[in-house]
Tab-separated table of C-alpha atoms and ligand atoms in Angstrom:
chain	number	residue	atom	x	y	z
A	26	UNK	CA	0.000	0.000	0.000
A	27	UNK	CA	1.584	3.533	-0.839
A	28	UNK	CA	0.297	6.445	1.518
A	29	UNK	CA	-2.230	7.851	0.061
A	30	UNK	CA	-4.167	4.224	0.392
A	31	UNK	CA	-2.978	4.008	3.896
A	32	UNK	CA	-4.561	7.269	4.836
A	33	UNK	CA	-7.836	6.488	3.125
A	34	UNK	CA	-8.694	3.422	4.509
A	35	UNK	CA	-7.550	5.057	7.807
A	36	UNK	CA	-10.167	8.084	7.192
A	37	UNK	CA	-12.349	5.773	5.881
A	38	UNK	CA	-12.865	3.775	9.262
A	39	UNK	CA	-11.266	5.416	12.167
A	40	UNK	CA	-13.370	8.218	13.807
A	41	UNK	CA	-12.160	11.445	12.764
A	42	UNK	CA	-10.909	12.860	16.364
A	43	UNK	CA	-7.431	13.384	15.001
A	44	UNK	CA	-6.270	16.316	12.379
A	45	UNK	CA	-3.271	13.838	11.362
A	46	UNK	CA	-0.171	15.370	9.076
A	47	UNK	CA	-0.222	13.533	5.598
A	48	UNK	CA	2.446	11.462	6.239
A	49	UNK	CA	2.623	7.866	6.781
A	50	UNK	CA	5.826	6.496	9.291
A	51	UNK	CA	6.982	2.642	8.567
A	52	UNK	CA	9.892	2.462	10.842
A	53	UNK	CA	12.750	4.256	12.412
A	54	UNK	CA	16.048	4.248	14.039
A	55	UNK	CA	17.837	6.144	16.170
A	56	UNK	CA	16.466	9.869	16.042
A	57	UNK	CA	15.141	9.045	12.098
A	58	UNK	CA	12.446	8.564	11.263
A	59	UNK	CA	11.250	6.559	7.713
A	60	UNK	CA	7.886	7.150	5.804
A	61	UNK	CA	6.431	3.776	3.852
A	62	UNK	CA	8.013	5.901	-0.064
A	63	UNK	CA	11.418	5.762	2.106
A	64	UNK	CA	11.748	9.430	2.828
A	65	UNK	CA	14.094	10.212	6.067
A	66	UNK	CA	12.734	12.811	8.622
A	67	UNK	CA	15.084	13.853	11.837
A	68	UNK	CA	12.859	13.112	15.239
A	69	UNK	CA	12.204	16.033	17.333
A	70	UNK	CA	9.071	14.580	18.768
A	71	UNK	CA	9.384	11.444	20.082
A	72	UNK	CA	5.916	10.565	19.410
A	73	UNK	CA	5.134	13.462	21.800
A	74	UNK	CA	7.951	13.138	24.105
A	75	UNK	CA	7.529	9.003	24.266
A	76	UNK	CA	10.468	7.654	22.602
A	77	UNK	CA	13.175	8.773	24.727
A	78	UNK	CA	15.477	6.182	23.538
A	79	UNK	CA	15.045	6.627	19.818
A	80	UNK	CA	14.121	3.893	17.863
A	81	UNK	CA	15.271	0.294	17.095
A	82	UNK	CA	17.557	0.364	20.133
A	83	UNK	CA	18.693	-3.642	20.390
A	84	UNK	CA	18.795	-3.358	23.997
A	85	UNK	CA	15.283	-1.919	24.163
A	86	UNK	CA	13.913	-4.148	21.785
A	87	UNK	CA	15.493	-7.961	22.820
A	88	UNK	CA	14.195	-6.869	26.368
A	89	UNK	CA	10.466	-6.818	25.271
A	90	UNK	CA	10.917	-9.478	22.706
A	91	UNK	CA	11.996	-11.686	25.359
A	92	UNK	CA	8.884	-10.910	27.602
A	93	UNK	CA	6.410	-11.537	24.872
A	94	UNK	CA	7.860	-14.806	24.922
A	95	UNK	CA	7.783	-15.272	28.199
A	96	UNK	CA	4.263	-13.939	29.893
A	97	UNK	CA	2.846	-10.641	28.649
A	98	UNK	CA	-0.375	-10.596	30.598
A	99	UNK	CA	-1.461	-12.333	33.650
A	100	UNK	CA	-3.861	-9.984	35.963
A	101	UNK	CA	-2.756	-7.756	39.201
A	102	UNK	CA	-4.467	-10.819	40.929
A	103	UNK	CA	-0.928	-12.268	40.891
A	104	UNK	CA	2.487	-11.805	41.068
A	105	UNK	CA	5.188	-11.211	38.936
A	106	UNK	CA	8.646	-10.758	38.201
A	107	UNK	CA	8.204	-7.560	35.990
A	108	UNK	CA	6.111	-5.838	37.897
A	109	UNK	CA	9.202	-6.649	41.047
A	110	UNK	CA	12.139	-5.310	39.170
A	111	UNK	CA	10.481	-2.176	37.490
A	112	UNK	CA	8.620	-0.984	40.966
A	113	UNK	CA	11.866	-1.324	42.523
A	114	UNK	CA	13.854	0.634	40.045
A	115	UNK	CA	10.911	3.308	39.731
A	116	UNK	CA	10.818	3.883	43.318
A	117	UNK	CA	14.549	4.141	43.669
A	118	UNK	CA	14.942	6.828	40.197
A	119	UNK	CA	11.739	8.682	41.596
A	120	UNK	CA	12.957	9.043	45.264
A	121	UNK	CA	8.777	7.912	45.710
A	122	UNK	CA	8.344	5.293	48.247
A	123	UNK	CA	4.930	3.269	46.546
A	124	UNK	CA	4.122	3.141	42.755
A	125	UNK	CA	0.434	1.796	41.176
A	126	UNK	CA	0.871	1.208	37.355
A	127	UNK	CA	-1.642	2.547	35.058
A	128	UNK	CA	-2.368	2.067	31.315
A	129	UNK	CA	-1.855	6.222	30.290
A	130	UNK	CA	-1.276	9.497	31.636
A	131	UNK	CA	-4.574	10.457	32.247
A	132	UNK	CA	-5.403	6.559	34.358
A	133	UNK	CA	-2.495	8.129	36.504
A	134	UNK	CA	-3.969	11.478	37.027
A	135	UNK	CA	-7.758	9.408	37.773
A	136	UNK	CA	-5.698	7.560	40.697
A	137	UNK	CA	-3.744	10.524	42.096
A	138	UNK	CA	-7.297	12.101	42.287
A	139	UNK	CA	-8.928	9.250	44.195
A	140	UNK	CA	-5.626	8.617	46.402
A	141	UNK	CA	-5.901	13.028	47.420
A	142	UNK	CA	-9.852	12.358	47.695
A	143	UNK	CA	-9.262	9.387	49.977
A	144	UNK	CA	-6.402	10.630	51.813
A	145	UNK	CA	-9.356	13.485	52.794
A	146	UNK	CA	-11.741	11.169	53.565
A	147	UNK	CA	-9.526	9.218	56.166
A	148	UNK	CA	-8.148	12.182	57.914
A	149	UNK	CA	-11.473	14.463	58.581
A	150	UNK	CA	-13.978	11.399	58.171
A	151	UNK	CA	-15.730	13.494	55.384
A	152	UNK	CA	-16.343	13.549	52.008
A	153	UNK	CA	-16.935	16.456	49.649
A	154	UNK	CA	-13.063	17.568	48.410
A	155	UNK	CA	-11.955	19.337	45.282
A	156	UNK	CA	-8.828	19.743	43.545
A	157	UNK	CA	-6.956	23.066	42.851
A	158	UNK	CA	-5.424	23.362	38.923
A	159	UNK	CA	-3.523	25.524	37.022
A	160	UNK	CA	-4.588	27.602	34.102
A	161	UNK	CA	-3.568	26.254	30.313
A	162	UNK	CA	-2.470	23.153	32.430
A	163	UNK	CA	-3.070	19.663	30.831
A	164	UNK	CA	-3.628	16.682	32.299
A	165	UNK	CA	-5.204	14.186	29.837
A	166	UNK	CA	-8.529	13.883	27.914
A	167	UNK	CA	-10.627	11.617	30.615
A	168	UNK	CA	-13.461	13.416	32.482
A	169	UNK	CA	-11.022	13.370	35.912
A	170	UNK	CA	-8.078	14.489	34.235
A	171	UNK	CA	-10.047	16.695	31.911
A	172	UNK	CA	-11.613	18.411	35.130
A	173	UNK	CA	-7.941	19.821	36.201
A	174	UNK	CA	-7.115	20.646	32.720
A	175	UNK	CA	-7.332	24.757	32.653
A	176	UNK	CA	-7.506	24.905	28.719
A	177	UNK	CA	-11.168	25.602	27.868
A	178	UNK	CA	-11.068	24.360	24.307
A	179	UNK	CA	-10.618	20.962	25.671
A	180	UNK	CA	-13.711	21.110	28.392
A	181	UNK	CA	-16.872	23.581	27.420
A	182	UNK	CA	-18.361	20.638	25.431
A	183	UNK	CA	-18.311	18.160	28.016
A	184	UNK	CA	-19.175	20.514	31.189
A	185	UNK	CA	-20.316	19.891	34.018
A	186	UNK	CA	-17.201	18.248	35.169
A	187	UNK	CA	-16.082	16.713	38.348
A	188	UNK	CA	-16.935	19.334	41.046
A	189	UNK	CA	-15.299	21.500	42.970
A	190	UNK	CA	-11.953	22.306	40.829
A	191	UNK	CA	-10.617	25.811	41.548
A	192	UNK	CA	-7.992	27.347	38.921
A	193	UNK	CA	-5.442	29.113	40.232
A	194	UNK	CA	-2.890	31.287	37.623
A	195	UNK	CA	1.201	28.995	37.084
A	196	UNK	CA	3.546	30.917	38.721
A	197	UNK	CA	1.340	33.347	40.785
A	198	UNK	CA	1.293	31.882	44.124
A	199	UNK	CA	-0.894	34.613	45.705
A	200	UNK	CA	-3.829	33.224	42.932
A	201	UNK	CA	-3.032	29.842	44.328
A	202	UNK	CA	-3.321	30.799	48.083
A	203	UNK	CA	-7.091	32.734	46.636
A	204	UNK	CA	-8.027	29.395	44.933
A	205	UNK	CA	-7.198	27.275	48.233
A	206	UNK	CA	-10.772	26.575	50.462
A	207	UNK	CA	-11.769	24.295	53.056
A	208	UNK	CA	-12.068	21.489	50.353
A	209	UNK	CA	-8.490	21.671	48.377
A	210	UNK	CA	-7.524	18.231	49.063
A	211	UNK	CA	-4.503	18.534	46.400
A	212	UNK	CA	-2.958	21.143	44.298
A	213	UNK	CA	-1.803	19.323	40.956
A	214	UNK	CA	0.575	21.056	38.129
A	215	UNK	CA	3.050	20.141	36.356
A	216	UNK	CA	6.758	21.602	37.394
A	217	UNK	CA	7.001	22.375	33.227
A	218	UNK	CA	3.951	22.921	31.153
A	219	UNK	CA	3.765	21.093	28.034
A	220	UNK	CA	0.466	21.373	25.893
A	221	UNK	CA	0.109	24.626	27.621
A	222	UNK	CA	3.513	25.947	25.796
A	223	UNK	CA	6.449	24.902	27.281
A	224	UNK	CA	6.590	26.625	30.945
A	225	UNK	CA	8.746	26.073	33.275
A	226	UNK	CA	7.512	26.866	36.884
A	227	UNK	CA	9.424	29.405	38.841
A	228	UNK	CA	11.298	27.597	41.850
A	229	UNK	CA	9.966	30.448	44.195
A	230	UNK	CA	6.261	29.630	43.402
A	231	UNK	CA	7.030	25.932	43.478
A	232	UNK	CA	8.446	25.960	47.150
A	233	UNK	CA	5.860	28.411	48.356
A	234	UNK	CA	3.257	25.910	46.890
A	235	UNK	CA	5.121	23.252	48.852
A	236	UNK	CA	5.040	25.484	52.220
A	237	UNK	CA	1.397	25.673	51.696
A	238	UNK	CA	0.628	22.121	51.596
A	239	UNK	CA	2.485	21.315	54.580
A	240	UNK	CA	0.757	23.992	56.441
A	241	UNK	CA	-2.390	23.090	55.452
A	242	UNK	CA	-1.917	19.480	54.776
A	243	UNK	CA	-2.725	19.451	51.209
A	244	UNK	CA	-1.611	17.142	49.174
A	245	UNK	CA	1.017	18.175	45.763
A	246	UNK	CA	0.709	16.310	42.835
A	247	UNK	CA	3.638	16.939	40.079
A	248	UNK	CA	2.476	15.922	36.587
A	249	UNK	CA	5.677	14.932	35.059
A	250	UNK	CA	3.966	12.704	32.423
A	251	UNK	CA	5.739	14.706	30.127
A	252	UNK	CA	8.979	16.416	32.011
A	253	UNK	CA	9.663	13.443	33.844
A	254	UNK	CA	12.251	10.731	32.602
A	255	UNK	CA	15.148	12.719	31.997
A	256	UNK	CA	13.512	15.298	29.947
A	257	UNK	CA	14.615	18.193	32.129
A	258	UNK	CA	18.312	17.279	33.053
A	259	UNK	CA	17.016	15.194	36.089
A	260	UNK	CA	15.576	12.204	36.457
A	261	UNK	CA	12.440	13.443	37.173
A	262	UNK	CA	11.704	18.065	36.896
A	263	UNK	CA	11.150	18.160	40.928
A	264	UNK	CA	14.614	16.981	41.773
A	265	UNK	CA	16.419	19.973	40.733
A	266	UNK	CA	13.516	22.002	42.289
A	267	UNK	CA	14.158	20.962	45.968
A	268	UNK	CA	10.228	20.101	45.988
A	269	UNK	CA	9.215	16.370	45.984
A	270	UNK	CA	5.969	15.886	46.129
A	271	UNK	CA	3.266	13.895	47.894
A	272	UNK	CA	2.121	12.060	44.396
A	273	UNK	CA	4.235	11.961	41.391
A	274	UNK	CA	3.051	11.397	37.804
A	275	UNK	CA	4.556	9.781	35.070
A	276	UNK	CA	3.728	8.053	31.802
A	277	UNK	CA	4.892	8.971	28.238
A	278	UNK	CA	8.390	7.893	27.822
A	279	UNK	CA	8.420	5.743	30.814
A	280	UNK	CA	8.053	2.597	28.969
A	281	UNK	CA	9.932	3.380	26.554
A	282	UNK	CA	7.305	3.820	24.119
A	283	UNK	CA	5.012	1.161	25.495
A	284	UNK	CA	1.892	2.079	27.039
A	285	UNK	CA	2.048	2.608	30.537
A	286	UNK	CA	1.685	5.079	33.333
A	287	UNK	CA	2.145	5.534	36.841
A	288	UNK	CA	1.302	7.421	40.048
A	289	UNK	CA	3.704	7.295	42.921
A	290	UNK	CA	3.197	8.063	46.594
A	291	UNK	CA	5.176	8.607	49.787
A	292	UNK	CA	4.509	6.353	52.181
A	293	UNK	CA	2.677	8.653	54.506
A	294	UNK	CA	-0.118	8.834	51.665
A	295	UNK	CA	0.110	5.459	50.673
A	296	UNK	CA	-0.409	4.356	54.940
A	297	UNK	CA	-3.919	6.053	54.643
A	298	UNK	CA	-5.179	6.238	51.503
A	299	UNK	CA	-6.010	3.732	48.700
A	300	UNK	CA	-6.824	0.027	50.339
A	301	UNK	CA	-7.549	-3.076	48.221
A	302	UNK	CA	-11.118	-2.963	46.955
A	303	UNK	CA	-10.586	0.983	46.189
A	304	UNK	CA	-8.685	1.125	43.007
A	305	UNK	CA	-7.595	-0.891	40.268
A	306	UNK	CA	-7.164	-2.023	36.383
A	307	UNK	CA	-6.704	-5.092	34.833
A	308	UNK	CA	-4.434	-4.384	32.450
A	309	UNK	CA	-2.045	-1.822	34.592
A	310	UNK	CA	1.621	-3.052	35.395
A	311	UNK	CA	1.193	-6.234	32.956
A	312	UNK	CA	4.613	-8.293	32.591
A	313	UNK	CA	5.164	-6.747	29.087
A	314	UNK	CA	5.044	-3.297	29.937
A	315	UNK	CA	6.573	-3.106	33.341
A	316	UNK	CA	9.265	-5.203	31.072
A	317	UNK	CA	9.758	-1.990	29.457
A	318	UNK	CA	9.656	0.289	32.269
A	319	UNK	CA	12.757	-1.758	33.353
A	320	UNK	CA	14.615	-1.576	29.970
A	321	UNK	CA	13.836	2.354	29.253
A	322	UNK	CA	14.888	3.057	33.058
A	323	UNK	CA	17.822	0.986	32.878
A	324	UNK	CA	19.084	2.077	29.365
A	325	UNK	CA	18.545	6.056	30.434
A	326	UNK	CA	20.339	5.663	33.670
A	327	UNK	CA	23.586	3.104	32.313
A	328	UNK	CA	23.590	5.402	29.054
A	329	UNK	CA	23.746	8.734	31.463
A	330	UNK	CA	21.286	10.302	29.120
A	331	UNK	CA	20.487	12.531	32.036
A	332	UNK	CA	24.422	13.897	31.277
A	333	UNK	CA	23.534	13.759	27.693
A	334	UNK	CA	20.812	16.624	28.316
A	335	UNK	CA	22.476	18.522	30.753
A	336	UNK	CA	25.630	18.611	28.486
A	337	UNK	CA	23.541	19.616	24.804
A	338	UNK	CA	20.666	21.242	26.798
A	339	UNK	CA	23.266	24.628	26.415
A	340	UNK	CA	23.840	24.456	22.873
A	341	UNK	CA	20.897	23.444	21.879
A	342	UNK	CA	19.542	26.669	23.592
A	343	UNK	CA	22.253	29.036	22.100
A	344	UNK	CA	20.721	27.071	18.966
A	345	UNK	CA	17.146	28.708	19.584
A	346	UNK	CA	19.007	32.460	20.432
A	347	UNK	CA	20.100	31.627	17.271
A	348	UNK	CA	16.703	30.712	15.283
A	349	UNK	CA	14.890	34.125	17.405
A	350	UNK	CA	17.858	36.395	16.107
A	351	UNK	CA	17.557	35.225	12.528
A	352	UNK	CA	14.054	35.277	12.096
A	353	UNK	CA	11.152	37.516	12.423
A	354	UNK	CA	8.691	35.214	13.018
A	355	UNK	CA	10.401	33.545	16.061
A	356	UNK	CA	9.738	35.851	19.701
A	357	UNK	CA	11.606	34.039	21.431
A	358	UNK	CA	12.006	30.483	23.276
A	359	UNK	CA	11.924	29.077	26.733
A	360	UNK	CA	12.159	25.463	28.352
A	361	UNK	CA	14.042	22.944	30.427
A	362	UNK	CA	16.467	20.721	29.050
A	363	UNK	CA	15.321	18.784	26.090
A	364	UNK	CA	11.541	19.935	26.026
A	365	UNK	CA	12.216	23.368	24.977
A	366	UNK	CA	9.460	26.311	22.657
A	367	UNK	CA	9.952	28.662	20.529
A	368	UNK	CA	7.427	31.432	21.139
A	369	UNK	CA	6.341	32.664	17.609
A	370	UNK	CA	4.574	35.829	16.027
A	371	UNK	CA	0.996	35.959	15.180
A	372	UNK	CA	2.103	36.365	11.677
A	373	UNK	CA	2.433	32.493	11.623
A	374	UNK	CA	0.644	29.646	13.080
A	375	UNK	CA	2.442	27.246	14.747
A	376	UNK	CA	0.712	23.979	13.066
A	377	UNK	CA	1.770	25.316	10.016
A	378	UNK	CA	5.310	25.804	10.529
A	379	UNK	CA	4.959	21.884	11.985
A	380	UNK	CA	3.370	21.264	8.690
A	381	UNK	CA	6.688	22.861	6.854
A	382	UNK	CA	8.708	21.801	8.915
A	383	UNK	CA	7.544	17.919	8.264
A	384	UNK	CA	8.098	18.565	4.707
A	385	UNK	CA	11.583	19.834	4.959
A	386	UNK	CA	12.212	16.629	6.762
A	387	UNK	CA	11.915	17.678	10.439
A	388	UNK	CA	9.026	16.189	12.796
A	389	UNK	CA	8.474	18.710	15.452
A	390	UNK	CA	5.110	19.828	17.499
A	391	UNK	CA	3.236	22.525	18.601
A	392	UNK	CA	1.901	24.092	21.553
A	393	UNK	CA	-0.754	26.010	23.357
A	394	UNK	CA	0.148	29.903	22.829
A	395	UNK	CA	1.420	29.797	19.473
A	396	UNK	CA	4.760	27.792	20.191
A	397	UNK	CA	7.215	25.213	18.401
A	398	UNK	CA	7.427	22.746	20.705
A	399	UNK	CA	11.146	19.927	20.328
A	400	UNK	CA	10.409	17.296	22.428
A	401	UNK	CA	13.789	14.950	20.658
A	402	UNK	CA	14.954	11.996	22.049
A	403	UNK	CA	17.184	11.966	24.715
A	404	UNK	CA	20.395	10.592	22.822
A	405	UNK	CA	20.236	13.682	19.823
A	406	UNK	CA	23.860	14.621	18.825
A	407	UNK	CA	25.650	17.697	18.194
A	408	UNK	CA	25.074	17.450	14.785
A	409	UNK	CA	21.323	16.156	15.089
A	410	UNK	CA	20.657	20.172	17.020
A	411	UNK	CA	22.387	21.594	13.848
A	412	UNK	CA	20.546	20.093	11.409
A	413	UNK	CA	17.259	20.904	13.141
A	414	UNK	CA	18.198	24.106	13.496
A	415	UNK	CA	18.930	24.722	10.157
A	416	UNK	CA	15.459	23.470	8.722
A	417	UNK	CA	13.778	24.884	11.632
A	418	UNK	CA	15.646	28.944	10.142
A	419	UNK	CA	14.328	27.811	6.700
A	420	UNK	CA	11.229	27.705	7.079
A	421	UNK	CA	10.755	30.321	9.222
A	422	UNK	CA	12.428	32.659	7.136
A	423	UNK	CA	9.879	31.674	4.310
B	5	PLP	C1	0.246	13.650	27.798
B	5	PLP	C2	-0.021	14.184	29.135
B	5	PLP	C3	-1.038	13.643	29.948
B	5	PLP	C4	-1.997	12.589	29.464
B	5	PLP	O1	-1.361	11.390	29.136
B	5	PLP	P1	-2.123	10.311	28.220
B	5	PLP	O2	-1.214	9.127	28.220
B	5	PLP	O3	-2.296	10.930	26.879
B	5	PLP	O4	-3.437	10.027	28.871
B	5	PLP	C5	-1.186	14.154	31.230
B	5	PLP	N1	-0.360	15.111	31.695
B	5	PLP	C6	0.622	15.636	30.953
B	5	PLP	C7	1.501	16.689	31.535
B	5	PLP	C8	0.822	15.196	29.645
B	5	PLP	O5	1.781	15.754	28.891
C-alpha cells in the first residue's frame, strides 16, 4: 500500500478525532524517522515526548521481545517478576516510596485524584473535596483528568465536570493561596507545562506551593507525564527544584514507548489512603510493559542520558538564540532541558510551521500559545541540534 491508500482506509474507518499530518511512518532508528516511499525525517518529537530512547535500540527491543515470549499478561491478581524489578527501580529513580501502574497518563492522574480524595476522607472522616489546577495546564482527555485541565477548548463541550476544581494562575502563588478553600484536598501542576507551551515553573512559586501544603496538609501532585524521565536534566523536573511531592506522575516515555503510566506516593499517603477494593485495572503493570519500564529506566540511567541533556541542553539553547535572532517570526524560546518552545509571532501559526517543517524533513510539534514545541529523544547529537536548526531557520524565514 503507498500512503495515500494508507490514509484512506484510515479516514475511511477510524473516527475522525485526530487532524493527522499527511504522512505515513513505517519504521525508524535512532532519532530518524522513515515514511512507507522511504523518505528520512530527523525526530524532534518522540511521538510526543515518548520515545526517549530513539528507535530500534537492540537493547530496548530484545528486552520486550523476550517478555512476549515469556508472559505478557497475567492480571494484578498475581504476582510477577516484571512488575518486582520495574517498581523497585521506579521507586529508587523517583525518590517515591509506593508506585500503582496505570495504562496512560490520564489513568495516573484518575488515581492521584482518588488517592488526594481518599487521603481526605480518612483524615477528617468526610467527604466532599476538590482539587486546585492551574490555568492552560493539561492533564489528559478523561473526564477526571479533563476536570484539572485549565484549557477551555478541551472542556466547554463536556461541562459539568467533576466538582469542585478551583484554577489558580502557574507561577502566581498569591492566585493559588485565593483558589485554596476548606475542600483543596490537592494542588496538581506540572513543574514544566507542556500542551500549555512549554513553561517552566518558577522555583519560588514551586516551594511556596510546597510550604502551603504542609501547612495546610494538602496534598502536591507533580504531573511529570511529560517532564519526567530525563527530559529536564534530572531524572524526574522536581529533583532539581528541591520540591518532591506527595504524588508523582509519570507516563509517556516511561516505557519506553510502550503504554504505561504511573502514580507514585510517599509512604505517609500510601499508609492512609487507597486500600484493596478501592482502586484498580486489569491491564495496569502487565509483565510486558513493566518489562519496558525496566529496559527504558535501565538504558537512560547506564547510558547517562540525564548527562547527555544537561551537556547539549546549552547548545541546543544558544541554537534557539540563534533561530529568534535570525528570524522575524520567532519571539523568542523558553524550556528545560530537552523539552524546549519557541514562542512565535501571530504572523504564523504554529501547526503550520509543523506542517513545513515535516516537509523539509523535520518532525516537530506545537503548543498552546502559538509555540514550536522539540520534544527529541534523549540521545540527539551535536550534529542532530544543527541540522534541526537549520530546517527549523528555513522555514521560518519563508
Ligand atoms: C500527555 C499528558 C497527559 C496525558 O497522558 P495520556 O497518556 O495521553 O493520557 C497528562 N499530563 C501531561 C503533563 C501530559 O503531557
Amino acid at each position: 500500500m503507498d500512503s495515500k491508500q494508507i490514509i484512506d482506509i484510515t479516514e475511511d474507518n477510524c473516527f475522525h478525532v485526530y487532524n493527522r499530518f499527511g504522512v505515513v511512518f513505517d519504521h525508524g532508528d535512532g532519532v530518524t524517522l522513515y515514511d512507507v516511499e522511504g523518505k528520512e525525517y530527523l525526530d524532534f518529537a518522540s511521538g510526543i515526548g515518548v520515545n526517549a530512547l530513539g528507535y530500534n535500540n537492540k537493547q530496548f527491543n530484545d528486552a520486550v521481545k523476550k517478555q512476549v515470549d515469556k508472559l505478557y499478561h497475567i492480571s494484578n491478581l498475581y504476582y510477577h517478576p516484571s512488575l518486582a524489578e520495574a517498581s523497585k527501580l521506579l521507586c529508587e529513580i523517583s525518590g517515591m516510596d509506593k508506585v500503582f501502574f496505570t495504562n496512560s497518563g490520564a489513568e495516573a492522574v484518575e488515581g492521584a485524584i482518588k488517592t488526594a480524595k481518599k487521603y481526605a476522607f480518612n483524615k477528617n472522616n468526610r467527604n466532599g473535596y476538590g482539587i486546585v489546577a492551574m490555568n492552560s495546564s493539561f492533564h489528559g482527555r478523561t473526564v477526571g483528568a479533563l476536570s484539572v485541565t485549565g484549557t477551555e477548548a478541551y472542556r466547554t463541550a463536556f461541562l459539568p465536570l467533576m466538582d469542585k476544581v478551583n484554577f489558580a494562575t502557574f507561577n502566581d502563588f498569591d492566585s493559588v493561596v485565593n483558589a485554596v478553600d476548606d475542600d483543596t484536598c490537592a494542588i496538581i501542576l506540572e513543574p514544566v507545562q507542556g500542551e500549555g507551551g512549554v513553561m517552566p515553573a518558577d522555583k519560588e512559586f514551586l516551594l511556596q506551593v510546597r510550604k502551603l501544603c504542609d501547612e495546610k496538609d494538602i496534598l502536591l501532585i507533580l504531573d511529570e507525564i511529560q517532564c519526567g524521565m530525563a527530559r529536564t536534566g534530572s531524572m524526574y523536573a522536581y529533583q532539581a527544584y528541591d520540591v518532591k511531592p506527595d504524588i508523582l506522575l509519570s507516563a509517556k516515555a516511561l516505557g519506553g514507548g510502550l503504554p504505561i503510566g504511573a502514580f507514585l506516593v510517599t509512604d505517609k499517603v500510601a499508609k492512609s489512603s487507597l486500600v484493596p477494593g478501592d482502586h484498580g485495572t486489569t491491564y495496569g503493570g502487565n509483565p510486558l510493559c513493566t518489562a519496558a519500564v525496566k529496559a527504558s529506566v535501565e538504558l537512560i540511567r547506564d547510558n547517562n542520558l540525564v548527562g547527555n541533556v544537561n551537556e547539549l541542553a546549552p547548545y541546543l539553547e544558544s541554537k534557539l538564540d540563534e533561530i529568534v535572532a535570525e528570524c522575524d517570526a520567532a519571539l523568542s524560546h523558553r524550556g528545560k532541558g530537552f523539552m524546549q518552545g519557541i514562542v512565535l509571532s501571530d504572523s504564523v501559526k504554529a501547526g503550520d510551521i509543523v506542517k513545513a517543517c515535516l516537509a523539509n524533513g523535520l518532525v516537530v510539534l506545537s503548543a498552546g500559545g502559538n509555540v514550536l514545541r522539540l520534544l527529541p529523544p534523549l540521545v540527539i547529537t551535536k550534529d542532530d541540534i544543527d541540522k534541526a536548526t537549520d530546517i527549523i531557520i528555513e522555514v521560518l524565514q519563508k
